[in-house]
mmCIF file of C-alpha atoms in Angstrom:
data_model
loop_
_atom_site.group_PDB
_atom_site.id
_atom_site.type_symbol
_atom_site.label_atom_id
_atom_site.label_comp_id
_atom_site.label_asym_id
_atom_site.label_seq_id
_atom_site.Cartn_x
_atom_site.Cartn_y
_atom_site.Cartn_z
ATOM 1 C CA MET R 1 -18.562 14.898 -4.520
ATOM 2 C CA ASN R 2 -17.518 14.639 -0.908
ATOM 3 C CA SER R 3 -14.490 12.417 -1.133
ATOM 4 C CA ASN R 4 -12.007 15.250 -1.417
ATOM 5 C CA ILE R 5 -12.805 16.057 2.192
ATOM 6 C CA VAL R 6 -11.491 12.699 3.382
ATOM 7 C CA ALA R 7 -8.580 12.401 0.930
ATOM 8 C CA ASP R 8 -6.399 15.072 -0.631
ATOM 9 C CA PHE R 9 -6.243 14.270 -4.317
ATOM 10 C CA SER R 10 -4.233 17.406 -4.974
ATOM 11 C CA ARG R 11 -1.315 15.496 -3.434
ATOM 12 C CA GLY R 12 -1.558 12.733 -6.032
ATOM 13 C CA VAL R 13 0.199 12.453 -9.350
ATOM 14 C CA ASP R 14 -2.366 13.284 -12.035
ATOM 15 C CA GLY R 15 -4.959 13.297 -9.266
ATOM 16 C CA LEU R 16 -4.346 9.669 -8.393
ATOM 17 C CA LEU R 17 -3.643 8.301 -4.921
ATOM 18 C CA PRO R 18 -2.464 4.802 -4.038
ATOM 19 C CA ALA R 19 -5.118 2.581 -2.485
ATOM 20 C CA ILE R 20 -4.245 -0.570 -0.582
ATOM 21 C CA ALA R 21 -6.735 -3.412 -0.199
ATOM 22 C CA GLN R 22 -6.338 -5.489 2.952
ATOM 23 C CA ASP R 23 -8.224 -8.674 3.765
ATOM 24 C CA GLU R 24 -10.213 -7.842 6.869
ATOM 25 C CA ALA R 25 -10.341 -11.497 7.876
ATOM 26 C CA ASN R 26 -6.641 -12.299 8.081
ATOM 27 C CA GLY R 27 -4.878 -8.969 7.516
ATOM 28 C CA GLU R 28 -3.227 -9.993 4.243
ATOM 29 C CA VAL R 29 -2.292 -7.139 1.945
ATOM 30 C CA LEU R 30 -4.126 -8.153 -1.201
ATOM 31 C CA MET R 31 -3.164 -5.519 -3.748
ATOM 32 C CA MET R 32 -2.396 -1.892 -4.457
ATOM 33 C CA ALA R 33 -4.175 0.090 -7.131
ATOM 34 C CA TRP R 34 -4.950 3.730 -7.885
ATOM 35 C CA MET R 35 -7.933 5.881 -7.131
ATOM 36 C CA ASN R 36 -9.029 9.237 -8.402
ATOM 37 C CA GLU R 37 -11.677 11.200 -6.547
ATOM 38 C CA GLU R 38 -14.452 9.611 -8.581
ATOM 39 C CA ALA R 39 -13.215 6.099 -7.782
ATOM 40 C CA LEU R 40 -13.151 6.793 -4.045
ATOM 41 C CA GLN R 41 -16.611 8.288 -4.180
ATOM 42 C CA ALA R 42 -17.907 5.271 -6.102
ATOM 43 C CA THR R 43 -16.270 2.937 -3.586
ATOM 44 C CA LEU R 44 -17.944 4.765 -0.702
ATOM 45 C CA ASP R 45 -21.303 4.865 -2.482
ATOM 46 C CA GLU R 46 -21.350 1.301 -3.801
ATOM 47 C CA GLY R 47 -19.632 -0.526 -0.961
ATOM 48 C CA TYR R 48 -17.337 -2.421 -3.334
ATOM 49 C CA ALA R 49 -13.826 -1.429 -4.390
ATOM 50 C CA VAL R 50 -13.681 0.792 -7.463
ATOM 51 C CA TYR R 51 -10.239 1.820 -8.700
ATOM 52 C CA TYR R 52 -8.954 3.905 -11.581
ATOM 53 C CA SER R 53 -7.210 1.971 -14.317
ATOM 54 C CA ARG R 54 -4.196 3.915 -15.555
ATOM 55 C CA SER R 55 -3.954 1.726 -18.682
ATOM 56 C CA ARG R 56 -7.642 1.977 -19.607
ATOM 57 C CA LYS R 57 -7.969 5.526 -18.285
ATOM 58 C CA SER R 58 -11.336 4.779 -16.733
ATOM 59 C CA LEU R 59 -12.950 3.549 -13.538
ATOM 60 C CA TRP R 60 -12.306 -0.097 -12.827
ATOM 61 C CA ARG R 61 -14.945 -1.897 -10.848
ATOM 62 C CA LYS R 62 -12.778 -4.648 -9.399
ATOM 63 C CA GLY R 63 -14.262 -8.038 -10.180
ATOM 64 C CA ASP R 64 -16.471 -6.947 -13.080
ATOM 65 C CA THR R 65 -14.835 -9.538 -15.330
ATOM 66 C CA SER R 66 -13.618 -12.116 -12.837
ATOM 67 C CA GLY R 67 -16.421 -11.917 -10.281
ATOM 68 C CA HIS R 68 -13.675 -11.457 -7.696
ATOM 69 C CA ARG R 69 -15.149 -8.383 -6.092
ATOM 70 C CA GLN R 70 -14.030 -6.711 -2.895
ATOM 71 C CA LYS R 71 -16.763 -5.840 -0.403
ATOM 72 C CA VAL R 72 -15.507 -2.864 1.564
ATOM 73 C CA SER R 73 -16.142 -2.827 5.296
ATOM 74 C CA GLN R 74 -13.993 0.156 6.216
ATOM 75 C CA VAL R 75 -12.062 2.902 4.469
ATOM 76 C CA ARG R 76 -9.074 4.477 6.180
ATOM 77 C CA VAL R 77 -6.797 7.316 5.161
ATOM 78 C CA ASP R 78 -3.265 7.984 6.264
ATOM 79 C CA CYS R 79 -1.866 10.935 8.176
ATOM 80 C CA ASP R 80 -1.296 13.007 5.030
ATOM 81 C CA GLN R 81 -4.623 11.940 3.514
ATOM 82 C CA ASP R 82 -2.765 10.882 0.395
ATOM 83 C CA CYS R 83 -3.019 7.110 0.743
ATOM 84 C CA ILE R 84 -6.174 5.044 1.144
ATOM 85 C CA LEU R 85 -6.560 1.714 2.943
ATOM 86 C CA LEU R 86 -9.576 -0.484 2.239
ATOM 87 C CA LYS R 87 -10.523 -3.273 4.625
ATOM 88 C CA VAL R 88 -12.257 -5.741 2.363
ATOM 89 C CA ASN R 89 -13.946 -9.074 2.146
ATOM 90 C CA GLN R 90 -12.201 -10.513 -0.913
ATOM 91 C CA ILE R 91 -14.228 -12.870 -3.066
ATOM 92 C CA GLY R 92 -11.912 -15.321 -4.829
ATOM 93 C CA ALA R 93 -8.483 -14.129 -5.906
ATOM 94 C CA ALA R 94 -7.381 -10.500 -5.760
ATOM 95 C CA CYS R 95 -4.647 -11.038 -8.328
ATOM 96 C CA HIS R 96 -5.259 -11.349 -12.046
ATOM 97 C CA GLU R 97 -2.676 -14.116 -12.071
ATOM 98 C CA GLY R 98 -4.972 -16.234 -9.936
ATOM 99 C CA TYR R 99 -3.299 -15.819 -6.558
ATOM 100 C CA ARG R 100 -5.123 -14.724 -3.452
ATOM 101 C CA THR R 101 -2.850 -11.662 -3.210
ATOM 102 C CA CYS R 102 -0.762 -9.811 -5.761
ATOM 103 C CA PHE R 103 2.233 -10.105 -3.417
ATOM 104 C CA PHE R 104 2.758 -13.813 -4.037
ATOM 105 C CA ARG R 105 6.527 -13.532 -4.542
ATOM 106 C CA LYS R 106 9.271 -12.714 -2.087
ATOM 107 C CA VAL R 107 12.751 -11.429 -2.775
ATOM 108 C CA ASP R 108 15.306 -14.126 -2.034
ATOM 109 C CA ASP R 109 18.332 -13.745 0.199
ATOM 110 C CA ASP R 110 20.483 -13.221 -2.901
ATOM 111 C CA LYS R 111 18.465 -9.969 -3.429
ATOM 112 C CA GLN R 112 18.158 -10.798 -7.122
ATOM 113 C CA THR R 113 15.604 -13.537 -7.540
ATOM 114 C CA LEU R 114 11.974 -14.031 -6.631
ATOM 115 C CA THR R 115 10.291 -17.082 -5.131
ATOM 116 C CA ILE R 116 6.570 -17.760 -5.235
ATOM 117 C CA VAL R 117 5.321 -18.171 -1.673
ATOM 118 C CA GLU R 118 1.581 -18.602 -2.251
ATOM 119 C CA GLU R 119 -0.620 -21.234 -3.813
ATOM 120 C CA ARG R 120 -2.447 -20.335 -6.987
ATOM 121 C CA LEU R 121 -6.181 -20.317 -6.259
ATOM 122 C CA VAL R 122 -7.571 -20.238 -9.771
ATOM 123 C CA ASP R 123 -6.354 -20.551 -13.349
ATOM 124 C CA PRO R 124 -6.449 -17.068 -14.900
ATOM 125 C CA ASN R 125 -7.509 -18.636 -18.209
ATOM 126 C CA ASP R 126 -10.650 -19.930 -16.563
ATOM 127 C CA VAL R 127 -11.434 -16.474 -15.189
ATOM 128 C CA TYR R 128 -10.479 -14.119 -17.976
ATOM 129 C CA GLY R 129 -10.774 -16.422 -21.000
ATOM 130 C CA LYS R 130 -7.972 -17.846 -23.042
ATOM 131 C CA MET N 17 22.586 -2.420 -8.424
ATOM 132 C CA ASN N 18 20.459 -5.526 -8.517
ATOM 133 C CA SER N 19 17.122 -4.230 -7.356
ATOM 134 C CA ASN N 20 15.812 -3.484 -10.835
ATOM 135 C CA ILE N 21 15.671 -7.224 -11.375
ATOM 136 C CA VAL N 22 13.115 -7.692 -8.610
ATOM 137 C CA ALA N 23 11.141 -4.475 -9.191
ATOM 138 C CA ASP N 24 10.432 -2.569 -12.383
ATOM 139 C CA PHE N 25 11.181 1.058 -11.618
ATOM 140 C CA SER N 26 10.478 2.008 -15.230
ATOM 141 C CA ARG N 27 6.802 1.566 -14.328
ATOM 142 C CA GLY N 28 7.004 4.198 -11.611
ATOM 143 C CA VAL N 29 6.335 7.903 -11.832
ATOM 144 C CA ASP N 30 9.730 9.634 -11.815
ATOM 145 C CA GLY N 31 11.233 6.227 -11.068
ATOM 146 C CA LEU N 32 9.351 5.884 -7.794
ATOM 147 C CA LEU N 33 7.266 2.900 -6.750
ATOM 148 C CA PRO N 34 4.897 2.694 -3.795
ATOM 149 C CA ALA N 35 6.168 0.630 -0.871
ATOM 150 C CA ILE N 36 3.862 -0.646 1.854
ATOM 151 C CA ALA N 37 5.155 -1.508 5.320
ATOM 152 C CA GLN N 38 3.228 -4.209 7.140
ATOM 153 C CA ASP N 39 3.740 -5.280 10.741
ATOM 154 C CA GLU N 40 4.847 -8.876 10.509
ATOM 155 C CA ALA N 41 3.573 -9.587 14.011
ATOM 156 C CA ASN N 42 -0.085 -8.617 13.656
ATOM 157 C CA GLY N 43 -0.530 -7.833 9.949
ATOM 158 C CA GLU N 44 -1.319 -4.153 10.455
ATOM 159 C CA VAL N 45 -0.613 -1.927 7.484
ATOM 160 C CA LEU N 46 1.706 0.622 9.045
ATOM 161 C CA MET N 47 2.397 3.116 6.267
ATOM 162 C CA MET N 48 2.979 3.700 2.586
ATOM 163 C CA ALA N 49 5.999 5.548 1.254
ATOM 164 C CA TRP N 50 7.991 5.720 -1.961
ATOM 165 C CA MET N 51 11.107 3.933 -3.114
ATOM 166 C CA ASN N 52 13.476 4.537 -5.956
ATOM 167 C CA GLU N 53 15.882 1.840 -7.039
ATOM 168 C CA GLU N 54 18.549 3.090 -4.651
ATOM 169 C CA ALA N 55 16.143 2.991 -1.701
ATOM 170 C CA LEU N 56 15.156 -0.598 -2.404
ATOM 171 C CA GLN N 57 18.763 -1.617 -2.774
ATOM 172 C CA ALA N 58 19.632 0.086 0.528
ATOM 173 C CA THR N 59 16.697 -1.628 2.215
ATOM 174 C CA LEU N 60 17.861 -5.018 0.963
ATOM 175 C CA ASP N 61 21.478 -4.323 1.905
ATOM 176 C CA GLU N 62 20.881 -2.782 5.338
ATOM 177 C CA GLY N 63 17.909 -4.814 6.528
ATOM 178 C CA TYR N 64 16.003 -1.727 7.649
ATOM 179 C CA ALA N 65 13.449 0.229 5.639
ATOM 180 C CA VAL N 66 14.905 3.008 3.507
ATOM 181 C CA TYR N 67 12.484 5.107 1.490
ATOM 182 C CA TYR N 68 12.803 8.053 -0.863
ATOM 183 C CA SER N 69 11.484 11.334 0.461
ATOM 184 C CA ARG N 70 9.720 13.236 -2.296
ATOM 185 C CA SER N 71 9.797 16.456 -0.273
ATOM 186 C CA ARG N 72 13.486 16.244 0.644
ATOM 187 C CA LYS N 73 14.441 14.584 -2.663
ATOM 188 C CA SER N 74 16.787 12.186 -0.924
ATOM 189 C CA LEU N 75 16.927 8.781 0.707
ATOM 190 C CA TRP N 76 15.040 8.598 3.982
ATOM 191 C CA ARG N 77 16.300 6.093 6.491
ATOM 192 C CA LYS N 78 13.083 5.596 8.426
ATOM 193 C CA GLY N 79 13.661 6.195 12.119
ATOM 194 C CA ASP N 80 16.868 8.199 11.784
ATOM 195 C CA THR N 81 15.306 11.058 13.757
ATOM 196 C CA SER N 82 12.684 9.252 15.812
ATOM 197 C CA GLY N 83 14.490 5.977 16.453
ATOM 198 C CA HIS N 84 11.356 4.276 15.154
ATOM 199 C CA ARG N 85 13.100 2.058 12.668
ATOM 200 C CA GLN N 86 11.611 -0.813 10.711
ATOM 201 C CA LYS N 87 13.574 -4.053 10.685
ATOM 202 C CA VAL N 88 12.716 -5.807 7.457
ATOM 203 C CA SER N 89 12.147 -9.545 7.584
ATOM 204 C CA GLN N 90 10.798 -10.049 4.080
ATOM 205 C CA VAL N 91 10.400 -8.045 0.888
ATOM 206 C CA ARG N 92 7.651 -8.933 -1.547
ATOM 207 C CA VAL N 93 6.729 -7.528 -4.939
ATOM 208 C CA ASP N 94 3.389 -7.595 -6.657
ATOM 209 C CA CYS N 95 2.412 -9.263 -9.926
ATOM 210 C CA ASP N 96 3.476 -6.290 -12.049
ATOM 211 C CA GLN N 97 6.633 -5.727 -10.002
ATOM 212 C CA ASP N 98 5.592 -2.121 -9.521
ATOM 213 C CA CYS N 99 4.612 -2.206 -5.863
ATOM 214 C CA ILE N 100 6.731 -3.348 -2.926
ATOM 215 C CA LEU N 101 5.554 -4.875 0.337
ATOM 216 C CA LEU N 102 7.846 -4.907 3.366
ATOM 217 C CA LYS N 103 7.144 -7.217 6.281
ATOM 218 C CA VAL N 104 8.682 -5.369 9.194
ATOM 219 C CA ASN N 105 9.286 -5.377 12.891
ATOM 220 C CA GLN N 106 8.246 -1.830 13.757
ATOM 221 C CA ILE N 107 10.041 -0.173 16.629
ATOM 222 C CA GLY N 108 7.753 2.387 18.280
ATOM 223 C CA ALA N 109 5.324 4.334 16.107
ATOM 224 C CA ALA N 110 5.350 4.202 12.314
ATOM 225 C CA CYS N 111 3.508 7.507 12.013
ATOM 226 C CA HIS N 112 5.119 10.899 12.525
ATOM 227 C CA GLU N 113 1.966 11.893 14.359
ATOM 228 C CA GLY N 114 2.765 9.370 17.077
ATOM 229 C CA TYR N 115 0.345 6.609 16.141
ATOM 230 C CA ARG N 116 1.368 3.023 15.619
ATOM 231 C CA THR N 117 0.149 3.209 12.014
ATOM 232 C CA CYS N 118 -0.430 6.104 9.634
ATOM 233 C CA PHE N 119 -3.939 4.777 8.986
ATOM 234 C CA PHE N 120 -5.317 5.831 12.352
ATOM 235 C CA ARG N 121 -8.486 7.395 10.924
ATOM 236 C CA LYS N 122 -11.484 5.798 9.288
ATOM 237 C CA VAL N 123 -14.045 7.372 7.002
ATOM 238 C CA ASP N 124 -17.384 7.651 8.774
ATOM 239 C CA ASP N 125 -20.697 6.385 7.446
ATOM 240 C CA ASP N 126 -21.537 9.916 6.318
ATOM 241 C CA LYS N 127 -18.593 9.552 3.860
ATOM 242 C CA GLN N 128 -17.419 13.037 4.769
ATOM 243 C CA THR N 129 -15.796 12.930 8.176
ATOM 244 C CA LEU N 130 -12.936 11.019 9.745
ATOM 245 C CA THR N 131 -12.771 9.377 13.157
ATOM 246 C CA ILE N 132 -9.575 8.431 14.962
ATOM 247 C CA VAL N 133 -9.661 4.708 15.695
ATOM 248 C CA GLU N 134 -6.212 4.191 17.231
ATOM 249 C CA GLU N 135 -4.532 5.267 20.450
ATOM 250 C CA ARG N 136 -1.628 7.670 20.180
ATOM 251 C CA LEU N 137 1.532 5.874 21.311
ATOM 252 C CA VAL N 138 3.896 8.808 21.673
ATOM 253 C CA ASP N 139 3.772 12.588 21.642
ATOM 254 C CA PRO N 140 5.350 13.747 18.367
ATOM 255 C CA ASN N 141 6.853 16.734 20.210
ATOM 256 C CA ASP N 142 8.809 14.333 22.376
ATOM 257 C CA VAL N 143 10.139 12.517 19.334
ATOM 258 C CA TYR N 144 10.788 15.262 16.822
ATOM 259 C CA GLY N 145 11.273 18.253 19.135
ATOM 260 C CA LYS N 146 8.949 21.192 19.579
#
């Protein structure tokens, strides 16, 4: 595999680095997930975002269930090569709760409560089954 | 502290969650760093980004050395409340290498090499000393 040349997985925890998906069209930060070396290589090879699911302990081809895949147009790495940024064309909703982005809530001025600041695009029950 | 209500630090590794700083003006993803509960609380209280430095094992008030602080206009959390997104007004360069963003390199089509795709804003030697 070549991906360890572009990212330094030895700097990750359990070999995992954070990967940020950004909508290339409007710059929205869609989500953050984890990648191991195999996930990055698969992303580069397949042209669609592939993450590593910490709960399932396996590669996670984003959109396999929902159809909400992320076509990757560019992969960037940060100065320390321990964080990955994907510029993507997001199909549908990035978030499993049906929002366009996972960051659909903001912290209120009281610093204690959250307010939803995005519209829900789809009903998760329609996407993932009831 | 109140910040554990808005983010779930029990989901982090060693109590640390990834925090993404995004330029509120143009949507650029500037950097990713880590926050513990104290760092998030300080960010909310002070209005400027405060991270946790894993190497120094202490709070890191971004810009203390460089002057390149990040004024925070909004804090968002993701669906699982285990990733934080800061919308910031970045003063100067976010990256310690003198670039506006830490993601100044893209992975080339050969999947093995990196190309710099941003202009350097400042000479790091001028900011951090030689």
